[in-house]
PDB file of C-alpha atoms (C1' of nucleotides) in Angstrom:
ATOM      1  CA  MET D   1      -0.016   0.025   0.017  1.00 92.00           C
ATOM      2  CA  HIS D   2       2.756   2.395   0.963  1.00 95.00           C
ATOM      3  CA  ASP D   3       4.582   2.059  -2.336  1.00 95.00           C
ATOM      4  CA  VAL D   4       1.426   2.167  -4.499  1.00 93.00           C
ATOM      5  CA  LEU D   5       0.461   5.328  -2.706  1.00 94.00           C
ATOM      6  CA  LEU D   6       3.923   6.731  -2.924  1.00 95.00           C
ATOM      7  CA  ARG D   7       3.994   6.155  -6.711  1.00 94.00           C
ATOM      8  CA  THR D   8       0.618   7.911  -6.982  1.00 92.00           C
ATOM      9  CA  TYR D   9       1.015  10.829  -4.752  1.00 94.00           C
ATOM     10  CA  GLY D  10       4.777  11.227  -4.342  1.00 95.00           C
ATOM     11  CA  PRO D  11       6.739  12.041  -1.130  1.00 97.00           C
ATOM     12  CA  GLN D  12       4.637  14.009   1.350  1.00 97.00           C
ATOM     13  CA  HIS D  13       7.368  15.187   3.655  1.00 96.00           C
ATOM     14  CA  TRP D  14       5.349  15.197   6.778  1.00 97.00           C
ATOM     15  CA  TRP D  15       4.623  16.752   9.304  1.00 97.00           C
ATOM     16  CA  PRO D  16       3.931  20.160   7.451  1.00 95.00           C
ATOM     17  CA  ALA D  17       5.496  22.471  10.231  1.00 97.00           C
ATOM     18  CA  GLN D  18       8.425  24.877  10.743  1.00 96.00           C
ATOM     19  CA  SER D  19       9.243  23.551  14.388  1.00 98.00           C
ATOM     20  CA  ALA D  20       8.592  20.688  16.565  1.00 98.00           C
ATOM     21  CA  PHE D  21       6.259  22.578  18.677  1.00 98.00           C
ATOM     22  CA  GLU D  22       4.250  23.517  15.860  1.00 98.00           C
ATOM     23  CA  VAL D  23       3.816  19.932  15.078  1.00 98.00           C
ATOM     24  CA  VAL D  24       2.441  19.623  18.560  1.00 99.00           C
ATOM     25  CA  VAL D  25       0.050  22.344  18.264  1.00 98.00           C
ATOM     26  CA  GLY D  26      -1.162  21.102  14.781  1.00 98.00           C
ATOM     27  CA  ALA D  27      -1.576  17.577  16.242  1.00 98.00           C
ATOM     28  CA  TYR D  28      -4.136  18.995  18.779  1.00 98.00           C
ATOM     29  CA  LEU D  29      -5.875  21.408  16.615  1.00 98.00           C
ATOM     30  CA  THR D  30      -6.444  18.788  13.713  1.00 98.00           C
ATOM     31  CA  GLN D  31      -8.383  16.562  15.990  1.00 98.00           C
ATOM     32  CA  ASN D  32     -11.644  15.880  14.135  1.00 97.00           C
ATOM     33  CA  THR D  33     -10.957  19.089  12.112  1.00 97.00           C
ATOM     34  CA  SER D  34      -9.872  19.810   8.510  1.00 96.00           C
ATOM     35  CA  TRP D  35      -6.194  21.010   8.025  1.00 97.00           C
ATOM     36  CA  LYS D  36      -7.551  23.784   6.167  1.00 97.00           C
ATOM     37  CA  ALA D  37      -9.151  25.095   9.385  1.00 98.00           C
ATOM     38  CA  VAL D  38      -6.053  24.281  11.372  1.00 98.00           C
ATOM     39  CA  GLU D  39      -3.860  26.394   8.982  1.00 98.00           C
ATOM     40  CA  ARG D  40      -6.066  29.493   9.728  1.00 98.00           C
ATOM     41  CA  SER D  41      -5.671  29.042  13.505  1.00 98.00           C
ATOM     42  CA  LEU D  42      -1.755  28.467  12.998  1.00 98.00           C
ATOM     43  CA  ASP D  43      -1.778  31.709  11.045  1.00 98.00           C
ATOM     44  CA  ASN D  44      -3.517  33.531  13.953  1.00 98.00           C
ATOM     45  CA  LEU D  45      -1.111  32.142  16.466  1.00 98.00           C
ATOM     46  CA  ARG D  46       1.970  32.990  14.331  1.00 98.00           C
ATOM     47  CA  ALA D  47       0.593  36.434  13.554  1.00 98.00           C
ATOM     48  CA  SER D  48       0.199  36.968  17.413  1.00 98.00           C
ATOM     49  CA  GLY D  49       3.627  35.391  18.224  1.00 98.00           C
ATOM     50  CA  VAL D  50       1.989  32.746  20.134  1.00 98.00           C
ATOM     51  CA  LEU D  51       3.052  29.730  18.016  1.00 98.00           C
ATOM     52  CA  SER D  52       5.932  28.734  20.348  1.00 98.00           C
ATOM     53  CA  ILE D  53       6.328  27.255  23.883  1.00 98.00           C
ATOM     54  CA  GLU D  54       6.934  30.612  25.409  1.00 98.00           C
ATOM     55  CA  GLY D  55       3.930  32.001  23.384  1.00 98.00           C
ATOM     56  CA  VAL D  56       1.490  29.657  24.775  1.00 98.00           C
ATOM     57  CA  ARG D  57       3.061  29.706  28.102  1.00 98.00           C
ATOM     58  CA  VAL D  58       2.411  33.609  28.640  1.00 98.00           C
ATOM     59  CA  THR D  59      -0.698  33.859  26.629  1.00 98.00           C
ATOM     60  CA  SER D  60      -4.089  33.756  28.607  1.00 98.00           C
ATOM     61  CA  ILE D  61      -6.324  30.853  27.829  1.00 98.00           C
ATOM     62  CA  GLU D  62      -8.929  33.371  26.740  1.00 98.00           C
ATOM     63  CA  GLN D  63      -6.685  34.865  24.101  1.00 98.00           C
ATOM     64  CA  LEU D  64      -5.527  31.352  23.100  1.00 98.00           C
ATOM     65  CA  ARG D  65      -9.200  30.298  22.554  1.00 98.00           C
ATOM     66  CA  LYS D  66      -9.927  33.259  20.254  1.00 98.00           C
ATOM     67  CA  LEU D  67      -6.922  32.574  18.079  1.00 98.00           C
ATOM     68  CA  ILE D  68      -7.706  28.888  17.499  1.00 98.00           C
ATOM     69  CA  ARG D  69     -11.367  29.422  17.108  1.00 98.00           C
ATOM     70  CA  PRO D  70     -11.425  28.565  13.384  1.00 98.00           C
ATOM     71  CA  SER D  71     -10.368  25.035  13.998  1.00 98.00           C
ATOM     72  CA  GLY D  72     -13.176  24.354  16.375  1.00 98.00           C
ATOM     73  CA  PHE D  73     -13.389  22.805  19.871  1.00 98.00           C
ATOM     74  CA  HIS D  74     -11.513  25.862  21.128  1.00 98.00           C
ATOM     75  CA  THR D  75     -12.536  25.577  24.800  1.00 98.00           C
ATOM     76  CA  ARG D  76     -10.970  22.150  25.064  1.00 98.00           C
ATOM     77  CA  LYS D  77      -8.156  22.651  22.797  1.00 98.00           C
ATOM     78  CA  ALA D  78      -6.985  25.890  24.339  1.00 98.00           C
ATOM     79  CA  SER D  79      -6.779  24.423  27.905  1.00 98.00           C
ATOM     80  CA  ALA D  80      -5.262  21.184  26.485  1.00 98.00           C
ATOM     81  CA  LEU D  81      -2.470  23.129  24.998  1.00 98.00           C
ATOM     82  CA  LYS D  82      -1.839  24.952  28.268  1.00 98.00           C
ATOM     83  CA  ALA D  83      -1.655  21.695  29.979  1.00 98.00           C
ATOM     84  CA  PHE D  84       0.807  20.241  27.486  1.00 98.00           C
ATOM     85  CA  VAL D  85       3.176  23.285  28.216  1.00 98.00           C
ATOM     86  CA  GLU D  86       2.707  22.958  31.929  1.00 98.00           C
ATOM     87  CA  LEU D  87       3.727  19.312  31.598  1.00 98.00           C
ATOM     88  CA  LEU D  88       6.822  20.270  29.524  1.00 98.00           C
ATOM     89  CA  ASP D  89       7.778  22.918  32.001  1.00 98.00           C
ATOM     90  CA  ARG D  90       7.188  20.670  35.080  1.00 98.00           C
ATOM     91  CA  ASP D  91       9.030  17.416  33.845  1.00 98.00           C
ATOM     92  CA  TYR D  92      11.183  18.413  30.948  1.00 98.00           C
ATOM     93  CA  SER D  93      12.543  21.768  31.663  1.00 98.00           C
ATOM     94  CA  GLY D  94      10.198  23.367  29.158  1.00 98.00           C
ATOM     95  CA  SER D  95      12.223  21.648  26.480  1.00 98.00           C
ATOM     96  CA  LEU D  96      10.914  19.395  23.610  1.00 98.00           C
ATOM     97  CA  ASP D  97      14.553  18.224  23.175  1.00 98.00           C
ATOM     98  CA  VAL D  98      14.769  17.021  26.840  1.00 98.00           C
ATOM     99  CA  MET D  99      11.305  15.427  26.395  1.00 98.00           C
ATOM    100  CA  ALA D 100      12.619  13.660  23.143  1.00 98.00           C
ATOM    101  CA  SER D 101      15.546  12.206  25.184  1.00 98.00           C
ATOM    102  CA  VAL D 102      13.210  10.306  27.611  1.00 98.00           C
ATOM    103  CA  PRO D 103      12.314   6.730  26.885  1.00 98.00           C
ATOM    104  CA  ILE D 104       9.354   6.614  24.610  1.00 98.00           C
ATOM    105  CA  GLU D 105       7.006   4.540  26.656  1.00 97.00           C
ATOM    106  CA  THR D 106       7.422   6.773  29.708  1.00 98.00           C
ATOM    107  CA  VAL D 107       6.704   9.800  27.604  1.00 98.00           C
ATOM    108  CA  ARG D 108       3.752   8.227  25.932  1.00 98.00           C
ATOM    109  CA  GLY D 109       2.304   7.355  29.344  1.00 98.00           C
ATOM    110  CA  TYR D 110       2.501  11.015  30.361  1.00 98.00           C
ATOM    111  CA  LEU D 111       1.134  12.343  27.179  1.00 98.00           C
ATOM    112  CA  LEU D 112      -2.015   9.960  27.381  1.00 98.00           C
ATOM    113  CA  GLN D 113      -2.628  11.319  30.997  1.00 98.00           C
ATOM    114  CA  LEU D 114      -3.018  14.793  29.560  1.00 98.00           C
ATOM    115  CA  PRO D 115      -6.516  16.229  28.857  1.00 98.00           C
ATOM    116  CA  GLY D 116      -7.350  16.064  25.131  1.00 98.00           C
ATOM    117  CA  VAL D 117      -4.621  13.582  24.141  1.00 98.00           C
ATOM    118  CA  GLY D 118      -5.551  10.089  22.885  1.00 98.00           C
ATOM    119  CA  PRO D 119      -3.428   7.626  21.171  1.00 98.00           C
ATOM    120  CA  GLU D 120      -3.407   9.007  17.872  1.00 98.00           C
ATOM    121  CA  THR D 121      -2.254  12.598  19.269  1.00 98.00           C
ATOM    122  CA  ALA D 122       0.328  11.021  21.534  1.00 98.00           C
ATOM    123  CA  ASP D 123       1.724   8.946  18.636  1.00 98.00           C
ATOM    124  CA  ALA D 124       1.785  11.930  16.198  1.00 98.00           C
ATOM    125  CA  ILE D 125       3.679  13.898  18.680  1.00 98.00           C
ATOM    126  CA  LEU D 126       6.188  11.026  19.430  1.00 98.00           C
ATOM    127  CA  LEU D 127       6.722  10.475  15.749  1.00 98.00           C
ATOM    128  CA  TYR D 128       6.688  13.924  14.062  1.00 98.00           C
ATOM    129  CA  ALA D 129       7.798  16.211  17.040  1.00 98.00           C
ATOM    130  CA  LEU D 130      10.065  13.974  19.049  1.00 98.00           C
ATOM    131  CA  GLY D 131      11.547  11.810  16.309  1.00 98.00           C
ATOM    132  CA  HIS D 132      10.564   8.494  17.650  1.00 98.00           C
ATOM    133  CA  SER D 133       9.830   5.374  15.433  1.00 98.00           C
ATOM    134  CA  VAL D 134       6.168   5.142  16.111  1.00 98.00           C
ATOM    135  CA  PRO D 135       3.403   4.005  13.775  1.00 98.00           C
ATOM    136  CA  VAL D 136       0.312   6.294  13.679  1.00 98.00           C
ATOM    137  CA  ALA D 137      -3.125   4.974  13.071  1.00 97.00           C
ATOM    138  CA  ASP D 138      -6.479   6.890  12.174  1.00 94.00           C
ATOM    139  CA  GLN D 139      -9.690   6.518  10.786  1.00 91.00           C
ATOM    140  CA  TYR D 140      -8.528   6.418   7.286  1.00 91.00           C
ATOM    141  CA  LEU D 141      -6.236   3.509   8.090  1.00 94.00           C
ATOM    142  CA  SER D 142      -9.058   1.821   9.829  1.00 92.00           C
ATOM    143  CA  ARG D 143     -11.280   2.110   6.849  1.00 88.00           C
ATOM    144  CA  LEU D 144      -8.490   0.765   4.507  1.00 89.00           C
ATOM    145  CA  ALA D 145      -7.684  -2.088   6.852  1.00 90.00           C
ATOM    146  CA  GLU D 146     -11.360  -3.059   6.955  1.00 87.00           C
ATOM    147  CA  ARG D 147     -11.886  -2.950   3.345  1.00 84.00           C
ATOM    148  CA  HIS D 148      -8.802  -5.015   2.539  1.00 84.00           C
ATOM    149  CA  HIS D 149      -9.860  -7.575   5.175  1.00 87.00           C
ATOM    150  CA  LEU D 150      -6.419  -6.971   6.863  1.00 90.00           C
ATOM    151  CA  ILE D 151      -8.146  -7.084  10.334  1.00 89.00           C
ATOM    152  CA  GLU D 152     -11.329  -8.519  11.750  1.00 85.00           C
ATOM    153  CA  LEU D 153     -14.228  -5.925  12.054  1.00 79.00           C
ATOM    154  CA  PRO D 154     -14.313  -6.104  15.917  1.00 76.00           C
ATOM    155  CA  LEU D 155     -10.795  -5.071  16.098  1.00 80.00           C
ATOM    156  CA  ALA D 156     -11.221  -2.275  13.851  1.00 78.00           C
ATOM    157  CA  ARG D 157     -12.670   0.254  16.289  1.00 81.00           C
ATOM    158  CA  GLY D 158     -12.206   1.544  19.886  1.00 84.00           C
ATOM    159  CA  ARG D 159      -8.908   1.761  21.755  1.00 88.00           C
ATOM    160  CA  ARG D 160      -8.110  -1.876  21.156  1.00 93.00           C
ATOM    161  CA  GLY D 161      -8.712  -1.101  17.435  1.00 93.00           C
ATOM    162  CA  TYR D 162      -6.064   1.524  17.464  1.00 96.00           C
ATOM    163  CA  HIS D 163      -3.500  -0.698  18.986  1.00 96.00           C
ATOM    164  CA  THR D 164      -4.273  -3.441  16.383  1.00 96.00           C
ATOM    165  CA  LEU D 165      -3.754  -1.017  13.522  1.00 96.00           C
ATOM    166  CA  ALA D 166      -0.583   0.224  15.092  1.00 97.00           C
ATOM    167  CA  LEU D 167       0.770  -3.173  15.483  1.00 96.00           C
ATOM    168  CA  LEU D 168      -0.296  -4.219  12.036  1.00 95.00           C
ATOM    169  CA  THR D 169       1.634  -1.234  10.522  1.00 97.00           C
ATOM    170  CA  GLN D 170       4.644  -2.035  12.544  1.00 97.00           C
ATOM    171  CA  GLU D 171       4.655  -5.569  11.504  1.00 96.00           C
ATOM    172  CA  ALA D 172       4.102  -4.537   7.821  1.00 96.00           C
ATOM    173  CA  PHE D 173       7.188  -2.538   7.709  1.00 97.00           C
ATOM    174  CA  SER D 174       9.556  -4.738   9.880  1.00 97.00           C
ATOM    175  CA  GLY D 175      10.709  -6.634   6.983  1.00 95.00           C
ATOM    176  CA  ASP D 176      12.094  -3.474   5.146  1.00 96.00           C
ATOM    177  CA  VAL D 177      15.465  -3.178   6.549  1.00 96.00           C
ATOM    178  CA  ASP D 178      16.751  -0.940   3.816  1.00 97.00           C
ATOM    179  CA  ARG D 179      14.442   1.940   4.630  1.00 97.00           C
ATOM    180  CA  ASP D 180      14.407   4.232   7.695  1.00 98.00           C
ATOM    181  CA  ARG D 181      11.359   3.020   9.708  1.00 97.00           C
ATOM    182  CA  GLN D 182      10.494   6.397  11.201  1.00 98.00           C
ATOM    183  CA  TYR D 183      10.573   7.958   7.845  1.00 98.00           C
ATOM    184  CA  LEU D 184       8.311   5.234   6.558  1.00 98.00           C
ATOM    185  CA  TYR D 185       5.910   5.478   9.406  1.00 98.00           C
ATOM    186  CA  GLY D 186       5.652   9.197   8.772  1.00 98.00           C
ATOM    187  CA  GLU D 187       5.141   9.001   5.054  1.00 98.00           C
ATOM    188  CA  PHE D 188       2.731   6.218   5.269  1.00 98.00           C
ATOM    189  CA  HIS D 189       0.510   8.016   7.699  1.00 98.00           C
ATOM    190  CA  ALA D 190       0.697  11.045   5.462  1.00 98.00           C
ATOM    191  CA  LEU D 191      -0.131   9.082   2.235  1.00 96.00           C
ATOM    192  CA  THR D 192      -3.084   7.415   3.871  1.00 95.00           C
ATOM    193  CA  VAL D 193      -4.381  10.777   4.747  1.00 95.00           C
ATOM    194  CA  GLU D 194      -3.949  11.873   1.387  1.00 94.00           C
ATOM    195  CA  LEU D 195      -5.739   9.117  -0.047  1.00 92.00           C
ATOM    196  CA  GLY D 196      -8.534   9.824   2.455  1.00 87.00           C
ATOM    197  CA  LYS D 197      -8.673  13.440   1.419  1.00 86.00           C
ATOM    198  CA  ALA D 198      -8.987  12.589  -2.074  1.00 82.00           C
ATOM    199  CA  HIS D 199     -11.193   9.452  -1.895  1.00 76.00           C
ATOM    200  CA  CYS D 200     -12.882   9.568   1.621  1.00 61.00           C
ATOM    201  CA  ARG D 201     -16.400   9.389   0.226  1.00 60.00           C
ATOM    202  CA  LYS D 202     -15.813   7.580  -2.964  1.00 54.00           C
ATOM    203  CA  ILE D 203     -13.811   4.710  -1.725  1.00 53.00           C
ATOM    204  CA  ALA D 204     -17.014   2.660  -1.249  1.00 52.00           C
ATOM    205  CA  GLN D 205     -17.025   2.379  -4.977  1.00 51.00           C
ATOM    206  CA  CYS D 206     -13.321   3.214  -5.256  1.00 58.00           C
ATOM    207  CA  LYS D 207     -13.545   4.639  -8.781  1.00 62.00           C
ATOM    208  CA  GLY D 208      -9.995   5.939  -9.611  1.00 71.00           C
ATOM    209  CA  CYS D 209      -8.765   4.950  -6.290  1.00 77.00           C
ATOM    210  CA  PRO D 210      -5.147   3.810  -6.804  1.00 82.00           C
ATOM    211  CA  LEU D 211      -5.706   0.852  -4.585  1.00 80.00           C
ATOM    212  CA  GLU D 212      -8.621  -0.357  -6.625  1.00 73.00           C
ATOM    213  CA  PRO D 213      -6.979  -3.363  -8.159  1.00 68.00           C
ATOM    214  CA  ASP D 214      -6.866  -4.829  -4.536  1.00 61.00           C
ATOM    215  CA  LEU D 215     -10.441  -3.542  -3.704  1.00 57.00           C
ATOM    216  CA  ALA D 216     -11.647  -5.340  -6.812  1.00 55.00           C
ATOM    217  CA  ASN D 217     -11.117  -8.710  -5.025  1.00 54.00           C
ATOM    218  CA  LEU D 218     -13.600  -7.774  -2.189  1.00 45.00           C
ATOM    219  CA  PRO D 219     -16.357 -10.250  -1.679  1.00 45.00           C
ATOM    220  CA  LYS D 220     -19.560  -9.892  -3.722  1.00 39.00           C
ATOM    221  CA  GLY D 221     -21.692  -7.057  -2.409  1.00 37.00           C
ATOM    222  CA  GLY D 222     -18.673  -5.245  -1.371  1.00 39.00           C
ATOM    223  CA  PRO D 223     -18.402  -3.090   1.730  1.00 42.00           C
ATOM    224  CA  SER D 224     -21.560  -1.988   3.332  1.00 38.00           C
ATOM    225  CA  HIS D 225     -20.407   0.224   6.053  1.00 37.00           C
ATOM    226  CA  LYS D 226     -20.285   4.037   6.002  1.00 36.00           C
ATOM    227  CA  THR D 227     -17.103   5.592   4.632  1.00 36.00           C
TER     228      THR D 227
ATOM    229  C1'  DC A   1     -28.849  23.263   3.736  1.00 86.07           C
ATOM    230  C1'  DG A   2     -26.641  19.054   5.609  1.00 86.07           C
ATOM    231  C1'  DC A   3     -22.752  16.426   6.045  1.00 86.07           C
ATOM    232  C1'  DC A   4     -18.146  16.074   7.814  1.00 86.07           C
ATOM    233  C1'  DA A   5     -13.298  17.034   9.184  1.00 86.07           C
ATOM    234  C1'  DG A   6      -5.741  13.846  10.204  1.00 86.07           C
ATOM    235  C1'  DG A   7     -10.182  12.672  17.864  1.00 86.07           C
ATOM    236  C1'  DC A   8     -11.109  12.756  22.562  1.00 86.07           C
ATOM    237  C1'  DC A   9     -14.008  12.415  26.884  1.00 86.07           C
ATOM    238  C1'  DG A  10     -18.007  11.162  30.069  1.00 86.07           C
ATOM    239  C1'  DT A  11     -21.768   8.236  30.527  1.00 86.07           C
ATOM    240  C1'  DG A  12     -24.456   4.405  30.007  1.00 86.07           C
ATOM    241  C1'  DT A  13     -24.927  -0.542  28.982  1.00 86.07           C
TER     242       DT A  13
ATOM    243  C1'  DA V   1     -14.783  -3.159  26.653  1.00 86.07           C
ATOM    244  C1'  DC V   2     -17.567  -0.790  23.369  1.00 86.07           C
ATOM    245  C1'  DA V   3     -21.440   2.264  21.633  1.00 86.07           C
ATOM    246  C1'  DC V   4     -23.031   6.978  21.823  1.00 86.07           C
ATOM    247  C1'  DG V   5     -23.462  11.919  22.001  1.00 86.07           C
ATOM    248  C1'  DG V   6     -21.144  16.240  22.901  1.00 86.07           C
ATOM    249  C1'  DC V   7     -17.594  19.260  21.835  1.00 86.07           C
ATOM    250  C1'  DA V   8     -17.378  24.153  17.739  1.00 86.07           C
ATOM    251  C1'  DT V   9     -16.212  25.769  13.517  1.00 86.07           C
ATOM    252  C1'  DG V  10     -15.790  26.181   8.433  1.00 86.07           C
ATOM    253  C1'  DG V  11     -15.388  24.017   3.781  1.00 86.07           C
ATOM    254  C1'  DC V  12     -17.673  21.946   0.263  1.00 86.07           C
TER     255       DC V  12
END
DNA sequence: CGCCAGGCCGTGT
DNA sequence: ACACGGCATGGC
């Protein structure tokens, strides 16, 4: 799948950000929100000089809320961003580099305890902001895995479903010893998102989907669930 | 106008 | 352990 999508869409060079902290902010803001809307919030933060650790640290939660309004759920996301910086200050000297030097499982545990941070946000931060080799799963990947019968339907959803998909991704790339896994995880997630953006609603019929040859082998009747 | 977006959380079974 | 609704706003 990765190679087919790579040939179709080309290298994605994810995550689209100018700094590690911008990755963190983007990971929060894009929760159930289109990236287009996130970009406007990021522009607002940048224009106000708030798109930095210090910026979030010194900005009031009310002001933060106004700036990120375009990307929705601003009440939750503003306080969640504050909580992240508080964790950073309290346990990692206010430095993402320090956070990146701590064992991955330890950091993941702390991230998951933060408000507004679930498995996908935590892994996106670990991979794209902290430079760890961690697969990232999402709804797009879940749909793809279901359609291609790579996992049983009961395993596709919920917290268990996320872990199953992440493990599946890890195993799928484990045999590739020539390419860098961190890079592959990053690009694969980016490519599945790109596929989702282009074919999210059409993937049921999958007309023009680059993975169509594989989807053509689906059982008669095809997928019945919503995409 | 209605659907949905690169989830997460609290509540109810 | 899941299913379900709420969270907010803007694009299409």
